[in-house]
mmCIF file with all atom_site columns, C-alpha atoms in Angstrom:
data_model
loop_
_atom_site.group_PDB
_atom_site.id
_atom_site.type_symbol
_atom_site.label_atom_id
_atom_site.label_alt_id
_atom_site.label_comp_id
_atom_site.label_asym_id
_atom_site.label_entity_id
_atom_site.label_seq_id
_atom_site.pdbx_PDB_ins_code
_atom_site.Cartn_x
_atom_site.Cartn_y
_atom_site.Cartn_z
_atom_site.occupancy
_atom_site.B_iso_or_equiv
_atom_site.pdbx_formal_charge
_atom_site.auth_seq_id
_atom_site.auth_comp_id
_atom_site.auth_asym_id
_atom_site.auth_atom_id
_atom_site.pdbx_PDB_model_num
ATOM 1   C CA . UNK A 1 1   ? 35.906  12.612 -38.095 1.00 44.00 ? 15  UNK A CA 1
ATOM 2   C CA . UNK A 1 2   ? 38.051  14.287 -35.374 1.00 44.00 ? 16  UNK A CA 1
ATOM 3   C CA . UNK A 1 3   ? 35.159  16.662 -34.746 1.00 46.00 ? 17  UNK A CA 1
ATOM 4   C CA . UNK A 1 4   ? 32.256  13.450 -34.252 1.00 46.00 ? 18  UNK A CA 1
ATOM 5   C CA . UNK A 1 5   ? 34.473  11.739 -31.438 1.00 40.00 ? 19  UNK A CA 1
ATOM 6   C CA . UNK A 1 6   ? 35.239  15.562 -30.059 1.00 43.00 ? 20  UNK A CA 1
ATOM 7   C CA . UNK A 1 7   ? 31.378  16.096 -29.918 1.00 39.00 ? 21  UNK A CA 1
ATOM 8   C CA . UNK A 1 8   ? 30.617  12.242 -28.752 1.00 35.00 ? 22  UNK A CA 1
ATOM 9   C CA . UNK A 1 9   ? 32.735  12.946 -25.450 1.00 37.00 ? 23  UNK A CA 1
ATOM 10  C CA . UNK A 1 10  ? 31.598  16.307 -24.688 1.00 34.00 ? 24  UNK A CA 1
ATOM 11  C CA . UNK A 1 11  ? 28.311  14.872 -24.887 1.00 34.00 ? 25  UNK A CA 1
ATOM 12  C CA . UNK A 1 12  ? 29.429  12.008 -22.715 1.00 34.00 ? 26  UNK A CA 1
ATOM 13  C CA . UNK A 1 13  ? 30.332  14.077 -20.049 1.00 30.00 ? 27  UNK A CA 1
ATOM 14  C CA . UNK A 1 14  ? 27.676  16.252 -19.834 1.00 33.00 ? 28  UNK A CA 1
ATOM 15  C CA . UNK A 1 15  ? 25.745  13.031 -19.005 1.00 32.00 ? 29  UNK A CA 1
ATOM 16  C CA . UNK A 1 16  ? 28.339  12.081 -16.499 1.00 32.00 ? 30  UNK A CA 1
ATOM 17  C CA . UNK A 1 17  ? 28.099  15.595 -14.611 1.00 33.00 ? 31  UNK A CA 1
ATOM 18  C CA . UNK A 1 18  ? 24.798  15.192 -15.268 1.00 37.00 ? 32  UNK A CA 1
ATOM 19  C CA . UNK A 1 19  ? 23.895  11.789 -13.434 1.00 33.00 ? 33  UNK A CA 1
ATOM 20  C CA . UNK A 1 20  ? 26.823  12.710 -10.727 1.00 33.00 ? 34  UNK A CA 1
ATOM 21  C CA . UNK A 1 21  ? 24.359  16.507 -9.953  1.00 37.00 ? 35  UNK A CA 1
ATOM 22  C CA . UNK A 1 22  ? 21.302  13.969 -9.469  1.00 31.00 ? 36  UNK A CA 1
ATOM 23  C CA . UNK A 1 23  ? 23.045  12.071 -7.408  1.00 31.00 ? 37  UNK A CA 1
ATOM 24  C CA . UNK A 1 24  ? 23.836  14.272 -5.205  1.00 35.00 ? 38  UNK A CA 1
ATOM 25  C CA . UNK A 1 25  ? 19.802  16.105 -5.083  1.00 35.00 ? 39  UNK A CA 1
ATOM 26  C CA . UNK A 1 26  ? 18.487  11.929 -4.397  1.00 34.00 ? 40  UNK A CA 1
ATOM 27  C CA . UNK A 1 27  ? 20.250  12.376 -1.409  1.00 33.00 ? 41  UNK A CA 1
ATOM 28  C CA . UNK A 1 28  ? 17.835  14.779 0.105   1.00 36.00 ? 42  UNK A CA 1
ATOM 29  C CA . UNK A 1 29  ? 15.217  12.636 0.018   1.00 35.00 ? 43  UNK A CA 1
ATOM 30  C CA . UNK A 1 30  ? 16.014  9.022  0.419   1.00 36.00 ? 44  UNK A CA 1
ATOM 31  C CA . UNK A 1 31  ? 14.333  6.370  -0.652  1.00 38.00 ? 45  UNK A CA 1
ATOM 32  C CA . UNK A 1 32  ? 12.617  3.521  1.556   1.00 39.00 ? 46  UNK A CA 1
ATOM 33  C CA . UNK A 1 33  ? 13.729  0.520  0.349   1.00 39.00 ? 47  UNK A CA 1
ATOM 34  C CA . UNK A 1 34  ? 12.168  -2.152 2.949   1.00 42.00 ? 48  UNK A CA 1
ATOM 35  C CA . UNK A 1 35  ? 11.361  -5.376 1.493   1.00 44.00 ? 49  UNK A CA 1
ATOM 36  C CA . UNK A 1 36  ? 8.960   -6.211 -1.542  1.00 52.00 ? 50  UNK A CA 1
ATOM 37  C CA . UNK A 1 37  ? 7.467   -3.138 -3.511  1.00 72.00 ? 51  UNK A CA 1
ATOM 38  C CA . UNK A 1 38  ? 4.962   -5.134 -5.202  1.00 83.00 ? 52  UNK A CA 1
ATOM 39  C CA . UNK A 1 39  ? 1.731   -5.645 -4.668  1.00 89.00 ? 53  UNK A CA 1
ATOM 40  C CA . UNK A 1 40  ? -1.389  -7.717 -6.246  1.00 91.00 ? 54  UNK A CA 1
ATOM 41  C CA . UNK A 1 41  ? -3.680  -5.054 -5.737  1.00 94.00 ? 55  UNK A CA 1
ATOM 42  C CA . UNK A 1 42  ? -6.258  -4.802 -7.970  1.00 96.00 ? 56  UNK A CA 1
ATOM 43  C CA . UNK A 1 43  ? -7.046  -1.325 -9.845  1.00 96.00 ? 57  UNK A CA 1
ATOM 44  C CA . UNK A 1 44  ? -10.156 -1.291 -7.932  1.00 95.00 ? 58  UNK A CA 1
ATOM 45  C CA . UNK A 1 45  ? -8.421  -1.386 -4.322  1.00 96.00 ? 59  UNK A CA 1
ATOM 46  C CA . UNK A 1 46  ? -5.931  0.505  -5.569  1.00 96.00 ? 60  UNK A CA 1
ATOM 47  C CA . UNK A 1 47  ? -8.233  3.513  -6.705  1.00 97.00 ? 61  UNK A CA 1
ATOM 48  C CA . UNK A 1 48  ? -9.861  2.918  -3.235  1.00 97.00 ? 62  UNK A CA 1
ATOM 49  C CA . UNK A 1 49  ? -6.537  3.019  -1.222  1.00 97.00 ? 63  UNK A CA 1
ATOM 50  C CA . UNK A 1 50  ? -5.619  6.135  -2.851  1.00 97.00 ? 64  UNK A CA 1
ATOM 51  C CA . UNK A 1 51  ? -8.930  7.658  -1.905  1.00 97.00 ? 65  UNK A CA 1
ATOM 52  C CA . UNK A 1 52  ? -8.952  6.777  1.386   1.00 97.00 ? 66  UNK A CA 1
ATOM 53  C CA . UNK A 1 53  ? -5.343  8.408  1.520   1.00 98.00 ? 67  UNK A CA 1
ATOM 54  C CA . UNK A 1 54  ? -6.501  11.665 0.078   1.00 98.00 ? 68  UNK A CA 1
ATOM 55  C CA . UNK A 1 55  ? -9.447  11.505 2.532   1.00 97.00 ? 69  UNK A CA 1
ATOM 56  C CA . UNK A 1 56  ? -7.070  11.293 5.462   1.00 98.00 ? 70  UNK A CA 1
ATOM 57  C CA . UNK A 1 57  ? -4.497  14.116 4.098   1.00 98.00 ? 71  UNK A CA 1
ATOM 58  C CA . UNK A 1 58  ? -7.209  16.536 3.500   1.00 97.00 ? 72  UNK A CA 1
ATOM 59  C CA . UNK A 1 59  ? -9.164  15.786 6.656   1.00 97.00 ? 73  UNK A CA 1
ATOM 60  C CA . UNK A 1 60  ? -5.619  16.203 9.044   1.00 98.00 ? 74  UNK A CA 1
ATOM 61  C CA . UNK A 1 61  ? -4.791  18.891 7.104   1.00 98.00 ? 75  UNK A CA 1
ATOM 62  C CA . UNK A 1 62  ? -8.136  20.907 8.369   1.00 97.00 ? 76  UNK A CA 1
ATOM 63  C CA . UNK A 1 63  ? -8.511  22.493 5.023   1.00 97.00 ? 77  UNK A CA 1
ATOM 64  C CA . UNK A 1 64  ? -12.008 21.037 3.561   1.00 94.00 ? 78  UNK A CA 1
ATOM 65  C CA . UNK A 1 65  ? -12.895 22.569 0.989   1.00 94.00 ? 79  UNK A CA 1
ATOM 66  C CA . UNK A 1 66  ? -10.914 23.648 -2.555  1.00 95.00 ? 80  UNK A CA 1
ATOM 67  C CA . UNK A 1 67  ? -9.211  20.840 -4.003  1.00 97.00 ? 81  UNK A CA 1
ATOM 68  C CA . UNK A 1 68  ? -9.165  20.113 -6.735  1.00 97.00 ? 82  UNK A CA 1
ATOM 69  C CA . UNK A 1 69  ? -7.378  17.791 -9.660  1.00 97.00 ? 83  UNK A CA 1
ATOM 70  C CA . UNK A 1 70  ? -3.874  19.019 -10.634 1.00 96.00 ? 84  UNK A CA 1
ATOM 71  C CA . UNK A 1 71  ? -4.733  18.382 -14.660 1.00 94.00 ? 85  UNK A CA 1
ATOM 72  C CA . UNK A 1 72  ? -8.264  19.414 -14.576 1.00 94.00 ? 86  UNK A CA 1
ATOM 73  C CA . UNK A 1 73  ? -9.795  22.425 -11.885 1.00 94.00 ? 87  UNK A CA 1
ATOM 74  C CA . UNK A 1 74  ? -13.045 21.895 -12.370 1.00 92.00 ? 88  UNK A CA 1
ATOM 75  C CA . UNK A 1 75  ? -12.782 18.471 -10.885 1.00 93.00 ? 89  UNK A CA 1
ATOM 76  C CA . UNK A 1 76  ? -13.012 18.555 -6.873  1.00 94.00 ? 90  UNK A CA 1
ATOM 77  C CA . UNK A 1 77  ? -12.649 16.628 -4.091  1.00 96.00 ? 91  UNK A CA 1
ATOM 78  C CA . UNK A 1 78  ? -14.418 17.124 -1.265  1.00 88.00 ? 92  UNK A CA 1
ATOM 79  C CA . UNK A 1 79  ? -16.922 14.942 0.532   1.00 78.00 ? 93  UNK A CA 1
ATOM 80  C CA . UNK A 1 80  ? -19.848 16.393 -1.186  1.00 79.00 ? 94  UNK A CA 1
ATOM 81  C CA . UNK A 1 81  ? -18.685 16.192 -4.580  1.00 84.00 ? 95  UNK A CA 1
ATOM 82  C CA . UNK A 1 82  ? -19.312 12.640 -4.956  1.00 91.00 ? 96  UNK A CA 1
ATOM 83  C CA . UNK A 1 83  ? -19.573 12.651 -9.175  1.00 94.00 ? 97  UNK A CA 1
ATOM 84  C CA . UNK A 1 84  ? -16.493 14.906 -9.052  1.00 94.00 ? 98  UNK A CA 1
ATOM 85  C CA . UNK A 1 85  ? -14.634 12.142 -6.664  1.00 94.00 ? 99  UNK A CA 1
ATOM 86  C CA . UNK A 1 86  ? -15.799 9.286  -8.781  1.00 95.00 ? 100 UNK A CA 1
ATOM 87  C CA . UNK A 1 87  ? -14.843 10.621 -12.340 1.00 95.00 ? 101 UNK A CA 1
ATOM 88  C CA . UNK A 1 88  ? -11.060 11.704 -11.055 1.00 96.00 ? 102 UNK A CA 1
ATOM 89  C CA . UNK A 1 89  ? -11.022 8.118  -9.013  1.00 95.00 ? 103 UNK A CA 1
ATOM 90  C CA . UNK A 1 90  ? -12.110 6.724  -12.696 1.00 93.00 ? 104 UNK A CA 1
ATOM 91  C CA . UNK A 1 91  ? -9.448  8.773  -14.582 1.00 93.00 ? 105 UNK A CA 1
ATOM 92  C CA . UNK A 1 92  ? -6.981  7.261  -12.754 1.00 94.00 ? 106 UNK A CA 1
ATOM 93  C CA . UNK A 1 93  ? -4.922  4.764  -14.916 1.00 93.00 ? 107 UNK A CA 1
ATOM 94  C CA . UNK A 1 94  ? -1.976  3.006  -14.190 1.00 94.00 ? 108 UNK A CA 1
ATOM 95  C CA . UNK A 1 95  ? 1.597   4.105  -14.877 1.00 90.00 ? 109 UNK A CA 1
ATOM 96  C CA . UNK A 1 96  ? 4.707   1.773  -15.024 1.00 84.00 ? 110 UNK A CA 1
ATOM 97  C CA . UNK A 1 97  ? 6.658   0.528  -12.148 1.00 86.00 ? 111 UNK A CA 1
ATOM 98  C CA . UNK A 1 98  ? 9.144   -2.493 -10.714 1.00 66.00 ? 112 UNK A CA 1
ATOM 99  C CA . UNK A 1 99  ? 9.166   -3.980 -14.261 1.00 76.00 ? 113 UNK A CA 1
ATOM 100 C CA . UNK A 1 100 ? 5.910   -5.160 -15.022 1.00 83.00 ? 114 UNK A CA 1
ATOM 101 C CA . UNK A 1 101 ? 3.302   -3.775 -12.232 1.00 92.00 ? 115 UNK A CA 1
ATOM 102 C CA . UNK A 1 102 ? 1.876   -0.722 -12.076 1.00 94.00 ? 116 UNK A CA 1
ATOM 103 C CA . UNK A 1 103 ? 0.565   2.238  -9.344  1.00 94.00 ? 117 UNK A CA 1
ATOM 104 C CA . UNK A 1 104 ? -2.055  5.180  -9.721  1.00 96.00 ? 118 UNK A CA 1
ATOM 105 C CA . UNK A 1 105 ? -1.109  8.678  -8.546  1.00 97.00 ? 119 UNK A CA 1
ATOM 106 C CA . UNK A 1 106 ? -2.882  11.667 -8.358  1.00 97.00 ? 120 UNK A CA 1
ATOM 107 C CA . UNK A 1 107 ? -2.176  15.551 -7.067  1.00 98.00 ? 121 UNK A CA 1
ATOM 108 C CA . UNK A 1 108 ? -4.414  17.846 -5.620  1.00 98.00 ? 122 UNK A CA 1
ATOM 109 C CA . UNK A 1 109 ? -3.654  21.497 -5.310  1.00 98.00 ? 123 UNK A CA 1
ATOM 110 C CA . UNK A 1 110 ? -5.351  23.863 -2.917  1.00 98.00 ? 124 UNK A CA 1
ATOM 111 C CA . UNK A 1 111 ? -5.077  27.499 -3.344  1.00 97.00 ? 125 UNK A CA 1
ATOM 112 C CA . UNK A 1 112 ? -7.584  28.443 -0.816  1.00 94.00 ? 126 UNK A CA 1
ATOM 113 C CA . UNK A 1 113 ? -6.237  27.426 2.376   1.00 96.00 ? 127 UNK A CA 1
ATOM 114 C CA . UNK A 1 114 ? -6.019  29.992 5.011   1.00 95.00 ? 128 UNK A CA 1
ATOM 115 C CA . UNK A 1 115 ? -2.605  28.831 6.363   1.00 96.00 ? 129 UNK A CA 1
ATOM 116 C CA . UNK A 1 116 ? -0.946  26.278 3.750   1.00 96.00 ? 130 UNK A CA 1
ATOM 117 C CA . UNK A 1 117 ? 2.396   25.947 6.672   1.00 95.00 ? 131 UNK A CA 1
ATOM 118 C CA . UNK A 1 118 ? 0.116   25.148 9.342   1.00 96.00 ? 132 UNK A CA 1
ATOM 119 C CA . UNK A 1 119 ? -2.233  22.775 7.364   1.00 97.00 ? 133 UNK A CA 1
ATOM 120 C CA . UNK A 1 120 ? 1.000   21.150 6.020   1.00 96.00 ? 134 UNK A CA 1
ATOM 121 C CA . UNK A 1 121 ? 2.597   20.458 9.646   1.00 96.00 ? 135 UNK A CA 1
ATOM 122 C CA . UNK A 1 122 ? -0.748  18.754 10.519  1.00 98.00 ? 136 UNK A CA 1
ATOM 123 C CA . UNK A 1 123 ? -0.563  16.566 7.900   1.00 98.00 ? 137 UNK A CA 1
ATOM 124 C CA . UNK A 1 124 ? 3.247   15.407 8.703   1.00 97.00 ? 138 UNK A CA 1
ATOM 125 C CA . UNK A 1 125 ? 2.428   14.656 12.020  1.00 98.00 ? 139 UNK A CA 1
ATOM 126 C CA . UNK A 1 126 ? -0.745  12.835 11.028  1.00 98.00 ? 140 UNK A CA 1
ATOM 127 C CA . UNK A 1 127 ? 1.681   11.155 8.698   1.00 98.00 ? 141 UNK A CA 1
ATOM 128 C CA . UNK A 1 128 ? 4.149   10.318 11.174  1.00 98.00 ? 142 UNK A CA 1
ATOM 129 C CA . UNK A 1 129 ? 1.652   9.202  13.646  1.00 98.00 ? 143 UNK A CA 1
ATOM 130 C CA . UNK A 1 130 ? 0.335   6.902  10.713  1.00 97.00 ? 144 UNK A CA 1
ATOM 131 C CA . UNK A 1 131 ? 3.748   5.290  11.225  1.00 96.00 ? 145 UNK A CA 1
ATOM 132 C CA . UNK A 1 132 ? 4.534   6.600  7.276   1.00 97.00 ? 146 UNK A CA 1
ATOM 133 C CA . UNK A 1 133 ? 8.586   7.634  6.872   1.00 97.00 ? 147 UNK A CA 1
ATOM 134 C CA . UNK A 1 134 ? 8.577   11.212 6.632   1.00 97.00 ? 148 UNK A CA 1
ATOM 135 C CA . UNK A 1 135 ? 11.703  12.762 4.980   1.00 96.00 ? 149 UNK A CA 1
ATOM 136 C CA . UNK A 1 136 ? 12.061  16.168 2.894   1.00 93.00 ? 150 UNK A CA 1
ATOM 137 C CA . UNK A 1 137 ? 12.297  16.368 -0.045  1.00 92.00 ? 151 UNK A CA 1
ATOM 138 C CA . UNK A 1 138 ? 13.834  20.196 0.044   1.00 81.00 ? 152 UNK A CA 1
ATOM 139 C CA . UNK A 1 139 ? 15.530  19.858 3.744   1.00 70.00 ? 153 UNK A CA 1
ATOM 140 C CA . UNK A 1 140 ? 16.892  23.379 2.708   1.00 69.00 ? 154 UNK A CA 1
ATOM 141 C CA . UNK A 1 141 ? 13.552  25.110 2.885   1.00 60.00 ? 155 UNK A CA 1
ATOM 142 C CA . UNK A 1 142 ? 11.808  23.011 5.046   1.00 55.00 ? 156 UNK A CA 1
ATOM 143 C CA . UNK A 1 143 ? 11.321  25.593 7.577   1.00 63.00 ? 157 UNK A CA 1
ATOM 144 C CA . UNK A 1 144 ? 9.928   27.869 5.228   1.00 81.00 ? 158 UNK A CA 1
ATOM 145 C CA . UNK A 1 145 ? 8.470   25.901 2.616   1.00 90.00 ? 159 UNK A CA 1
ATOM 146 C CA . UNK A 1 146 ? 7.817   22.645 3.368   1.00 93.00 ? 160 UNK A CA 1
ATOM 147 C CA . UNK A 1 147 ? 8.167   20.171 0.803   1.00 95.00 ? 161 UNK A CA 1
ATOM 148 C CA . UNK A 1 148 ? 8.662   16.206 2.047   1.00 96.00 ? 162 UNK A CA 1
ATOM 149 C CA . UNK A 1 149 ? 7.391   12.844 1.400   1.00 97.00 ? 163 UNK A CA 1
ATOM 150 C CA . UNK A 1 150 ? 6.370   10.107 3.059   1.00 98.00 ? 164 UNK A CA 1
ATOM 151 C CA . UNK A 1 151 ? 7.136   6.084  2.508   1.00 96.00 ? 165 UNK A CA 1
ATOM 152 C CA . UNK A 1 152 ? 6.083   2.898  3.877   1.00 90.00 ? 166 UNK A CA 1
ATOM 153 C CA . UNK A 1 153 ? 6.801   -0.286 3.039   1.00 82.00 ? 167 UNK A CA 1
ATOM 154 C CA . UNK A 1 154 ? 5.397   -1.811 0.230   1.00 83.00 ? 168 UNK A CA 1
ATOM 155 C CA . UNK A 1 155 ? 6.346   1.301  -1.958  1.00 90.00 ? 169 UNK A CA 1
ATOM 156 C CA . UNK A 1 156 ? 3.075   3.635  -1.455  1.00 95.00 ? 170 UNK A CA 1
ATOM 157 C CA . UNK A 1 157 ? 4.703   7.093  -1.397  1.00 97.00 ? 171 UNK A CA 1
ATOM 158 C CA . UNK A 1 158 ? 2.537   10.392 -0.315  1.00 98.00 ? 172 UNK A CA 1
ATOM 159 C CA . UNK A 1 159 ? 4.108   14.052 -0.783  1.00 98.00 ? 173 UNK A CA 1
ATOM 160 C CA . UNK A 1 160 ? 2.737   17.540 0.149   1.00 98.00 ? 174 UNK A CA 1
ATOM 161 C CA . UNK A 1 161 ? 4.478   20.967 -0.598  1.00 96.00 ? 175 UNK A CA 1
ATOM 162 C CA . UNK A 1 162 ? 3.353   24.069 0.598   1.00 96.00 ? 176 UNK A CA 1
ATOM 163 C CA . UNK A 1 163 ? 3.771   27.384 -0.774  1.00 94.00 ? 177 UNK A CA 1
ATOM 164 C CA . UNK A 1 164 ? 2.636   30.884 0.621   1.00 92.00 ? 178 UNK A CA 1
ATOM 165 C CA . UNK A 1 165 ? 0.044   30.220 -2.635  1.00 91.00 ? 179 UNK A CA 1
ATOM 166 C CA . UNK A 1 166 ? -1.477  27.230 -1.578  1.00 96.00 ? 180 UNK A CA 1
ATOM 167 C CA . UNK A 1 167 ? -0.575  23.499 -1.011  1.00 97.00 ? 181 UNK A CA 1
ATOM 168 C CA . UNK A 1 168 ? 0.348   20.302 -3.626  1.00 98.00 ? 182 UNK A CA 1
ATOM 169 C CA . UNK A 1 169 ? -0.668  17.104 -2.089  1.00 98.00 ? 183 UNK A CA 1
ATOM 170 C CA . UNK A 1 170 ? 0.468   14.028 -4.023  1.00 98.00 ? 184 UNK A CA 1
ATOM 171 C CA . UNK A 1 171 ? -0.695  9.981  -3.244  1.00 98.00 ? 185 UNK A CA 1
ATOM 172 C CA . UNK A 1 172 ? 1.163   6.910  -5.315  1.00 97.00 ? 186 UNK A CA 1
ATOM 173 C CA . UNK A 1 173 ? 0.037   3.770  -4.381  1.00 96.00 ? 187 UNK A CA 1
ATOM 174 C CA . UNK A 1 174 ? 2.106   0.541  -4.258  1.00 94.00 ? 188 UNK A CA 1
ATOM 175 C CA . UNK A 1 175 ? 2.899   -0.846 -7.474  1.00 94.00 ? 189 UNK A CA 1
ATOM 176 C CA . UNK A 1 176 ? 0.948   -3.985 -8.064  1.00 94.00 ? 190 UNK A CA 1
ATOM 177 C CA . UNK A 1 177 ? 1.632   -6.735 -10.685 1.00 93.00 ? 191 UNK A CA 1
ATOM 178 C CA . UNK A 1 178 ? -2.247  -7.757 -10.642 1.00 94.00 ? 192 UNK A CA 1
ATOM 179 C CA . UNK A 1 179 ? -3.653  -8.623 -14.012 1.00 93.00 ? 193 UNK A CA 1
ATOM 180 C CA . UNK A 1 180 ? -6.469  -5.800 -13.604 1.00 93.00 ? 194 UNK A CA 1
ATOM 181 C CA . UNK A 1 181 ? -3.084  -3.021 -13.413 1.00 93.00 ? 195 UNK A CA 1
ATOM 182 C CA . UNK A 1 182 ? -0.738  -4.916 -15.786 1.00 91.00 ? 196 UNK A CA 1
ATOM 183 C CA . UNK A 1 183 ? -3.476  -5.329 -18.422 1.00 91.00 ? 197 UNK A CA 1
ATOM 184 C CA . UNK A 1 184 ? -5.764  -2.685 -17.092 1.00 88.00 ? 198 UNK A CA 1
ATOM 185 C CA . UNK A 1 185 ? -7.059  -1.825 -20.684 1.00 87.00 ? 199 UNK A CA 1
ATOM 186 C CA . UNK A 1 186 ? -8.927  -5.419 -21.313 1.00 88.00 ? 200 UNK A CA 1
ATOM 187 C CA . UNK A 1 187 ? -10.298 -4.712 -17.455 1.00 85.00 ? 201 UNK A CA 1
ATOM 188 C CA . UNK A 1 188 ? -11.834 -1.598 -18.185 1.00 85.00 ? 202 UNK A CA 1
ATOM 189 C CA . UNK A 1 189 ? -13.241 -3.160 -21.714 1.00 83.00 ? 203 UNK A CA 1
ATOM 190 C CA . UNK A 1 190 ? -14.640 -5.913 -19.518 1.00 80.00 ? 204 UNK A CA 1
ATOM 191 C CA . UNK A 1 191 ? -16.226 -4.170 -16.977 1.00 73.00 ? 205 UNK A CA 1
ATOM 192 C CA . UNK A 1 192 ? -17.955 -1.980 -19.272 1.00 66.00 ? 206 UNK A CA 1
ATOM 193 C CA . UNK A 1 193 ? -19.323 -4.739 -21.309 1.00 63.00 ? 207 UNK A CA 1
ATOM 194 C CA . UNK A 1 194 ? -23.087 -4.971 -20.569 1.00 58.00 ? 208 UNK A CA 1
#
């Protein structure tokens, strides 16, 4: 018996050092907290939104051509690569957030670009000039490998690390308690109905 209750607090602290060590890494990159993080977007505009912001990121980053979808490689995104585009857009489902709502994200990795530091200060001050809340994520390599996010209000969160190998660039949307995100599985059963 001695031996459960020795075991029960060893593994209780272990969680305690545990949550106290992530504590201390969420202070490197802080998180926006400026009024509501909910939305009633609907999967539609929210699929849009986050193509739009992966439009913008590649475009300020100056590297066109070689992205591609984190989970699958054969699926691109570029402007001429509009069935590519459509079935990642499509793949897209909503994830949990703020209780009941929901937000899409998506990461594209680019291996290709000639200079993944320089593309990814381009897209931090395209960022900033956005008026997004850039902060790193990694504030201890951020001078040689760039990793930070970016936050505005509503919750939408966008992320790009850069490597010598290439560049990661991530878009969340805002989470959005509309019924086409919080039930999104009767949507898509609808809108396929002929």
């Amino acid at each position: 018996m001695r031996r459960g209750r020795g075991r029960i607090g060893a593994a209780a602290l272990i969680v305690v050092v545990g949550a106290a060590g992530l504590i201390g890494c969420a202070r490197e990159a802080p998180i926006v907290s400026r009024g509501s993080r909910t939305t009633v977007m609907t999967l539609d505009e929210q699929r849009s939104w986050v193509a739009g912001q992966l439009d913008l990121a590649v475009r300020a980053s100056g590297v066109s051509d070689g992205w591609y979808d984190s989970f699958d490689e054969a699926l691109l995104w570029s402007a001429g690569s509009t069935a590519d585009r459509e079935r990642l857009l499509n793949s897209l489902l909503p994830r949990g957030c703020d209780g009941f709502a929901g937000r899409l994200s998506v990461t594209l990795i680019n291996n290709d670009a000639p200079d993944p530091f320089a593309a990814a200060g381009r897209v931090r001050a395209f960022w900033e000039s956005e008026g997004w809340k850039v902060t790193d994520i990694r504030s201890y390599s951020a001078g040689k490998e760039p990793y930070f996010r970016a936050d505005r209000e509503g919750g939408a969160e966008l992320a790009l690390e850069a490597a010598e190998g290439g560049i990661a660039l991530e878009v969340a949307s805002a989470c959005s308690a509309h019924n086409t995100v919080t039930s999104w599985e009767r949507y898509l059963d609808e809108s396929s109905e002929p």
